[in-house]
PDB file of C-alpha atoms in Angstrom:
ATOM      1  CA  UNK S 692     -12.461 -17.538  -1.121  1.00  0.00           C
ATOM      2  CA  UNK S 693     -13.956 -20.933   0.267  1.00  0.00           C
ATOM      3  CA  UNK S 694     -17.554 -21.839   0.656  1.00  0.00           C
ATOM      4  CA  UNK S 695     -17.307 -21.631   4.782  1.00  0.00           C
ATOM      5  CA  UNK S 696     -15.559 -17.677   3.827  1.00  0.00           C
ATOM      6  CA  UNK S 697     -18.639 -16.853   1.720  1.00  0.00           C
ATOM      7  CA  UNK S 698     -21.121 -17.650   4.376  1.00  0.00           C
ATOM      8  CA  UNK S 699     -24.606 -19.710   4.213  1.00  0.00           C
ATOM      9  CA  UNK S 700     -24.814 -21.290   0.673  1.00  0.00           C
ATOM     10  CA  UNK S 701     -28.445 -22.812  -0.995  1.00  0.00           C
ATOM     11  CA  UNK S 702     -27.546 -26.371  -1.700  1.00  0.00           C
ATOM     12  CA  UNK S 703     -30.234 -28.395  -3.053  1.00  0.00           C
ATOM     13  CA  UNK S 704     -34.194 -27.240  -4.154  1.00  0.00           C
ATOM     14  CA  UNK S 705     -37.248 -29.088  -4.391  1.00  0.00           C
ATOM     15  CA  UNK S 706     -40.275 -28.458  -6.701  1.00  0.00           C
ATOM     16  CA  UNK S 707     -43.527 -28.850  -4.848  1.00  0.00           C
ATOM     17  CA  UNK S 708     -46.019 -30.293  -7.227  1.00  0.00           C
ATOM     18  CA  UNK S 709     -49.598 -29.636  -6.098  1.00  0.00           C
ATOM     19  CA  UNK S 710     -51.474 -33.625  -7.152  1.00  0.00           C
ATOM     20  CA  UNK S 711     -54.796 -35.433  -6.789  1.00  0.00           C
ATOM     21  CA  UNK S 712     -54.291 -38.212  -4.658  1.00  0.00           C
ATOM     22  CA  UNK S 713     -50.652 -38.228  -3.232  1.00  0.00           C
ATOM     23  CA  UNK S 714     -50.313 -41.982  -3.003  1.00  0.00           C
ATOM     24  CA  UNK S 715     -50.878 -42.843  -6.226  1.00  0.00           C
ATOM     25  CA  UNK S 716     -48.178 -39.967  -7.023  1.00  0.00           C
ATOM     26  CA  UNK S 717     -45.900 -42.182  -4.303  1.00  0.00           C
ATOM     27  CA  UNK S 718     -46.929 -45.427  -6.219  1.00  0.00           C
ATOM     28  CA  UNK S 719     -45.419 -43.788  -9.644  1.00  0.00           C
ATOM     29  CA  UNK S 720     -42.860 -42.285  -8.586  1.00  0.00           C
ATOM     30  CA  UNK S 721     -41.664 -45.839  -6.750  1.00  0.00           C
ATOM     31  CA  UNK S 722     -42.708 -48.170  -8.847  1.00  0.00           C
ATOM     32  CA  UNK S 723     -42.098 -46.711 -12.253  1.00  0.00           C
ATOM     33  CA  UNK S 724     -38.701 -44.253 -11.357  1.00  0.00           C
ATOM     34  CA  UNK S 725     -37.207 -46.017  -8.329  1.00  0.00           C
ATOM     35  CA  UNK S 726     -37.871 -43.520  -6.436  1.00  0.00           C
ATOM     36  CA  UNK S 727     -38.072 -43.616  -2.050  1.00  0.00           C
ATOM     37  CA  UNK S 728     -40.791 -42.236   0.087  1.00  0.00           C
ATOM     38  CA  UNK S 729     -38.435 -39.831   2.524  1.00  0.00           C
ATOM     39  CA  UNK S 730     -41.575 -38.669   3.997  1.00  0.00           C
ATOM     40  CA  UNK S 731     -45.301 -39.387   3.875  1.00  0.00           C
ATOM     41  CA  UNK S 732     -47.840 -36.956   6.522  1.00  0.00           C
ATOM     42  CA  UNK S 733     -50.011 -38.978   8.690  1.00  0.00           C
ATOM     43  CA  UNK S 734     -52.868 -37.811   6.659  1.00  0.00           C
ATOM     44  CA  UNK S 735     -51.889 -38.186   3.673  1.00  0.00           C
ATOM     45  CA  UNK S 736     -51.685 -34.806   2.361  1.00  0.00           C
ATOM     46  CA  UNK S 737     -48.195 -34.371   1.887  1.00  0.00           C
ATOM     47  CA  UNK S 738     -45.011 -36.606   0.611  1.00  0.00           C
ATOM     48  CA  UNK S 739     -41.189 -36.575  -0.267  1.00  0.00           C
ATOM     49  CA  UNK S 740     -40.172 -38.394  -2.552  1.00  0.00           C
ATOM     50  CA  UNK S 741     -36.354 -38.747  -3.633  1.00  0.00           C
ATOM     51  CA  UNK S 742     -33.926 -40.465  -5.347  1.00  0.00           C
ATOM     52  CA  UNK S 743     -30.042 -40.399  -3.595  1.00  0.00           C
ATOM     53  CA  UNK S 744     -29.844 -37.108  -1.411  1.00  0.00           C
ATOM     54  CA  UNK S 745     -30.753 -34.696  -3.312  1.00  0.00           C
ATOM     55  CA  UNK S 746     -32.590 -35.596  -6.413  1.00  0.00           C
ATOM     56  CA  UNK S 747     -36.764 -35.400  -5.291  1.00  0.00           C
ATOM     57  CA  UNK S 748     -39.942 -33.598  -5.497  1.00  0.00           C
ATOM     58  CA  UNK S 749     -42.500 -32.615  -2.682  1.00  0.00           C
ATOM     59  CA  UNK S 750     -46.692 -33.672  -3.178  1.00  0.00           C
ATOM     60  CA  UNK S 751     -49.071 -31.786  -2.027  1.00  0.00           C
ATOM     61  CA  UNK S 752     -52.544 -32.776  -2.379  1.00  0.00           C
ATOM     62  CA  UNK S 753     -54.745 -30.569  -3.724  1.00  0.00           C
ATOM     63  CA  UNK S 754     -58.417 -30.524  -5.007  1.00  0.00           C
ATOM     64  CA  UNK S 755     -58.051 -26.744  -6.486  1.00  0.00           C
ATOM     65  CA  UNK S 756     -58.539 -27.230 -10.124  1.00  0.00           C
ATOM     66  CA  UNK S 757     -56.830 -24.353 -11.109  1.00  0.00           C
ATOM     67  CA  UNK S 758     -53.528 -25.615  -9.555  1.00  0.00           C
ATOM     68  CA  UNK S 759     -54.117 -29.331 -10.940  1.00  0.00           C
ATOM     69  CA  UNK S 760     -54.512 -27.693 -14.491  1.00  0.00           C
ATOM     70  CA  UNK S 761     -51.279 -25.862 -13.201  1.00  0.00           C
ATOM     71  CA  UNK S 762     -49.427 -28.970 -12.876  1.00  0.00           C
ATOM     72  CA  UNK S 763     -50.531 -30.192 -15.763  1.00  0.00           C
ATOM     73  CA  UNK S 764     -49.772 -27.429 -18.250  1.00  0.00           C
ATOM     74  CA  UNK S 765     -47.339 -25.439 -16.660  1.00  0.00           C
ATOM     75  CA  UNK S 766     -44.927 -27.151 -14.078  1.00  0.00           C
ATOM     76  CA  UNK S 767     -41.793 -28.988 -15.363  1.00  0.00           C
ATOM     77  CA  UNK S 768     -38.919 -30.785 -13.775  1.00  0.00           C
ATOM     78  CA  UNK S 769     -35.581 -31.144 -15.308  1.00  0.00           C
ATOM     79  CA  UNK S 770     -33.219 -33.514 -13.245  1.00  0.00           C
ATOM     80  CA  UNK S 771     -29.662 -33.454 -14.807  1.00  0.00           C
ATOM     81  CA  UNK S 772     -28.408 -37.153 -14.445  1.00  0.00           C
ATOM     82  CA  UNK S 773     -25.385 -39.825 -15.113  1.00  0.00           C
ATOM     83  CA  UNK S 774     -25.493 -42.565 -17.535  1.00  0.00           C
ATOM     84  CA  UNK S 775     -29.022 -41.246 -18.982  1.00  0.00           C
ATOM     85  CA  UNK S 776     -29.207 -44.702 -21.447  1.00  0.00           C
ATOM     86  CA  UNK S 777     -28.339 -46.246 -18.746  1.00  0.00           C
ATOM     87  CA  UNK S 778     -31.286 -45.083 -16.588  1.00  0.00           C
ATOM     88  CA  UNK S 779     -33.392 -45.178 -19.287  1.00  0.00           C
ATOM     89  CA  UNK S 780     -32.693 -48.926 -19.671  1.00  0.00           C
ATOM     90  CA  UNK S 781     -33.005 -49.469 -16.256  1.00  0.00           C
ATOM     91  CA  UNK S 782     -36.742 -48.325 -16.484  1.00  0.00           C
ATOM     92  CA  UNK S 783     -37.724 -49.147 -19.519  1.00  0.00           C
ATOM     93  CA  UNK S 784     -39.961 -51.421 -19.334  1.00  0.00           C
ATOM     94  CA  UNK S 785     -41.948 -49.651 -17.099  1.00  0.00           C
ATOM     95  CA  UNK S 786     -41.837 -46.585 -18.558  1.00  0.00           C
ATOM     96  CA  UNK S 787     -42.898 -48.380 -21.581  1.00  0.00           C
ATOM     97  CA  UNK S 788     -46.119 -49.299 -19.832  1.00  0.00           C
ATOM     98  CA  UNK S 789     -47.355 -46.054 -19.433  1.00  0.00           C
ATOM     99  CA  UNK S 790     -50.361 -44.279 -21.242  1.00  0.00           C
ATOM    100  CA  UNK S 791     -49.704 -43.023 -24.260  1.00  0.00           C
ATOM    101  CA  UNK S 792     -48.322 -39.520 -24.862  1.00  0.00           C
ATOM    102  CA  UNK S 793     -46.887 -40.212 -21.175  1.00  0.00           C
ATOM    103  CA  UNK S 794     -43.132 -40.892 -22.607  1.00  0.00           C
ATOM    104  CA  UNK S 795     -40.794 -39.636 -24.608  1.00  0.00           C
ATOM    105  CA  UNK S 796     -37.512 -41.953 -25.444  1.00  0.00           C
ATOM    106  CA  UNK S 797     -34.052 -40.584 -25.471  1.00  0.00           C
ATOM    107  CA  UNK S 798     -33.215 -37.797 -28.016  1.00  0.00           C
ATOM    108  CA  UNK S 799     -30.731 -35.744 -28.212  1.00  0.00           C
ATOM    109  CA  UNK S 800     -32.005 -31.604 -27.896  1.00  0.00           C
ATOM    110  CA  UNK S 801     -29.844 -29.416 -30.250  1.00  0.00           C
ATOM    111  CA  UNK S 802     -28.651 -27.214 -27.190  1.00  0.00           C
ATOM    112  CA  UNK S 803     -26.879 -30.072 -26.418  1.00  0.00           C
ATOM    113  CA  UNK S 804     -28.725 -32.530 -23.748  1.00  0.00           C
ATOM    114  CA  UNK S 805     -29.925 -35.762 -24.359  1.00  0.00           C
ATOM    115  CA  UNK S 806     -32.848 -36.415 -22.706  1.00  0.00           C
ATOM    116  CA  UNK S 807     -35.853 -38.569 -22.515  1.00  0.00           C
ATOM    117  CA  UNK S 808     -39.281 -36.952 -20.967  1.00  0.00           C
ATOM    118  CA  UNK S 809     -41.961 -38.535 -18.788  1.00  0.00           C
ATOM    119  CA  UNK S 810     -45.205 -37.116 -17.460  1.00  0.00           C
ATOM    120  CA  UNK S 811     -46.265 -37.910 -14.099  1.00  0.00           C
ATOM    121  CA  UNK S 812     -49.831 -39.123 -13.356  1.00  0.00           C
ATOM    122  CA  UNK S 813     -51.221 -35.393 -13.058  1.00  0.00           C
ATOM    123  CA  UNK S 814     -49.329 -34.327 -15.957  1.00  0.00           C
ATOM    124  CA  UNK S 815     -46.276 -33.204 -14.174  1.00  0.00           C
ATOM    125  CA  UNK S 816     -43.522 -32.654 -17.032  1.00  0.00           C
ATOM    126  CA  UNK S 817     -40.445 -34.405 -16.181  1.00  0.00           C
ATOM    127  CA  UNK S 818     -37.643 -33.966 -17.821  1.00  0.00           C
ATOM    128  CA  UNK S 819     -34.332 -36.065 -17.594  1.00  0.00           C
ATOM    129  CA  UNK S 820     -30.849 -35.026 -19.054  1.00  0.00           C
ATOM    130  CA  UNK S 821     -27.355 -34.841 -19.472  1.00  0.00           C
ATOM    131  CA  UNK S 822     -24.688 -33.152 -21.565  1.00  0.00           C
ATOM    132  CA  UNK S 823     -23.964 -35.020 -24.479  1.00  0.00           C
TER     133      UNK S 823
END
């Protein structure tokens, strides 16, 4: 049976992570991971931010501390990618700039992904993989 048989079909998600200040988030996720601002709100208050069609996350701002302890502690990303060395690479440097405890070079996971793991300026976990 073909998709257009089945009916409606999900085909992409986005995690909404809940941040301080929204640009800076923008400015990160730019300037360290390539990413594009798809969308900024007039006031600030709300972003996309992607990287090729379907690879992004939403920012909310928020001043609830509960949901900024949230993001730090508790929300993850995982983004299953190409070439992961070669991405890596591509970013190094910049990744390399970051706080410490920020980054986490490529490994390789015994369930079989290697993946390197960067935390976003509020503590969002990101997590970049691919089968090895």
């Amino acid at each position: 049976m073909s998709q257009q048989e089945r009916g409606p079909a999900i085909e992409s998600a986005m995690t909404i992570v809940p941040v301080r200040d929204v640009r800076a988030s923008i400015a990160f996720y730019a300037d360290i991971l390539g990413f594009e601002t798809r969308f900024l709100a007039d006031d600030g208050g709300f972003a996309m931010v992607m990287s090729g069609p379907s690879f992004g996350l939403q920012l909310l701002a928020c001043d609830d501390p509960g949901a900024l302890k949230a993001t730090a502690n508790n929300i993850a990303v995982y983004f299953h990618v190409k070439d992961l060395d070669q991405l890596y690479d591509g970013m190094k440097t910049k990744l390399e700039s970051l706080p410490e405890g920020r980054l986490r070079p490529p490994f390789d996971q015994s369930y079989g992904m290697r993946e390197f793991h960067v935390k976003d300026p509020d503590g969002c976990l990101l997590f970049f993989g691919e089968d090895i």
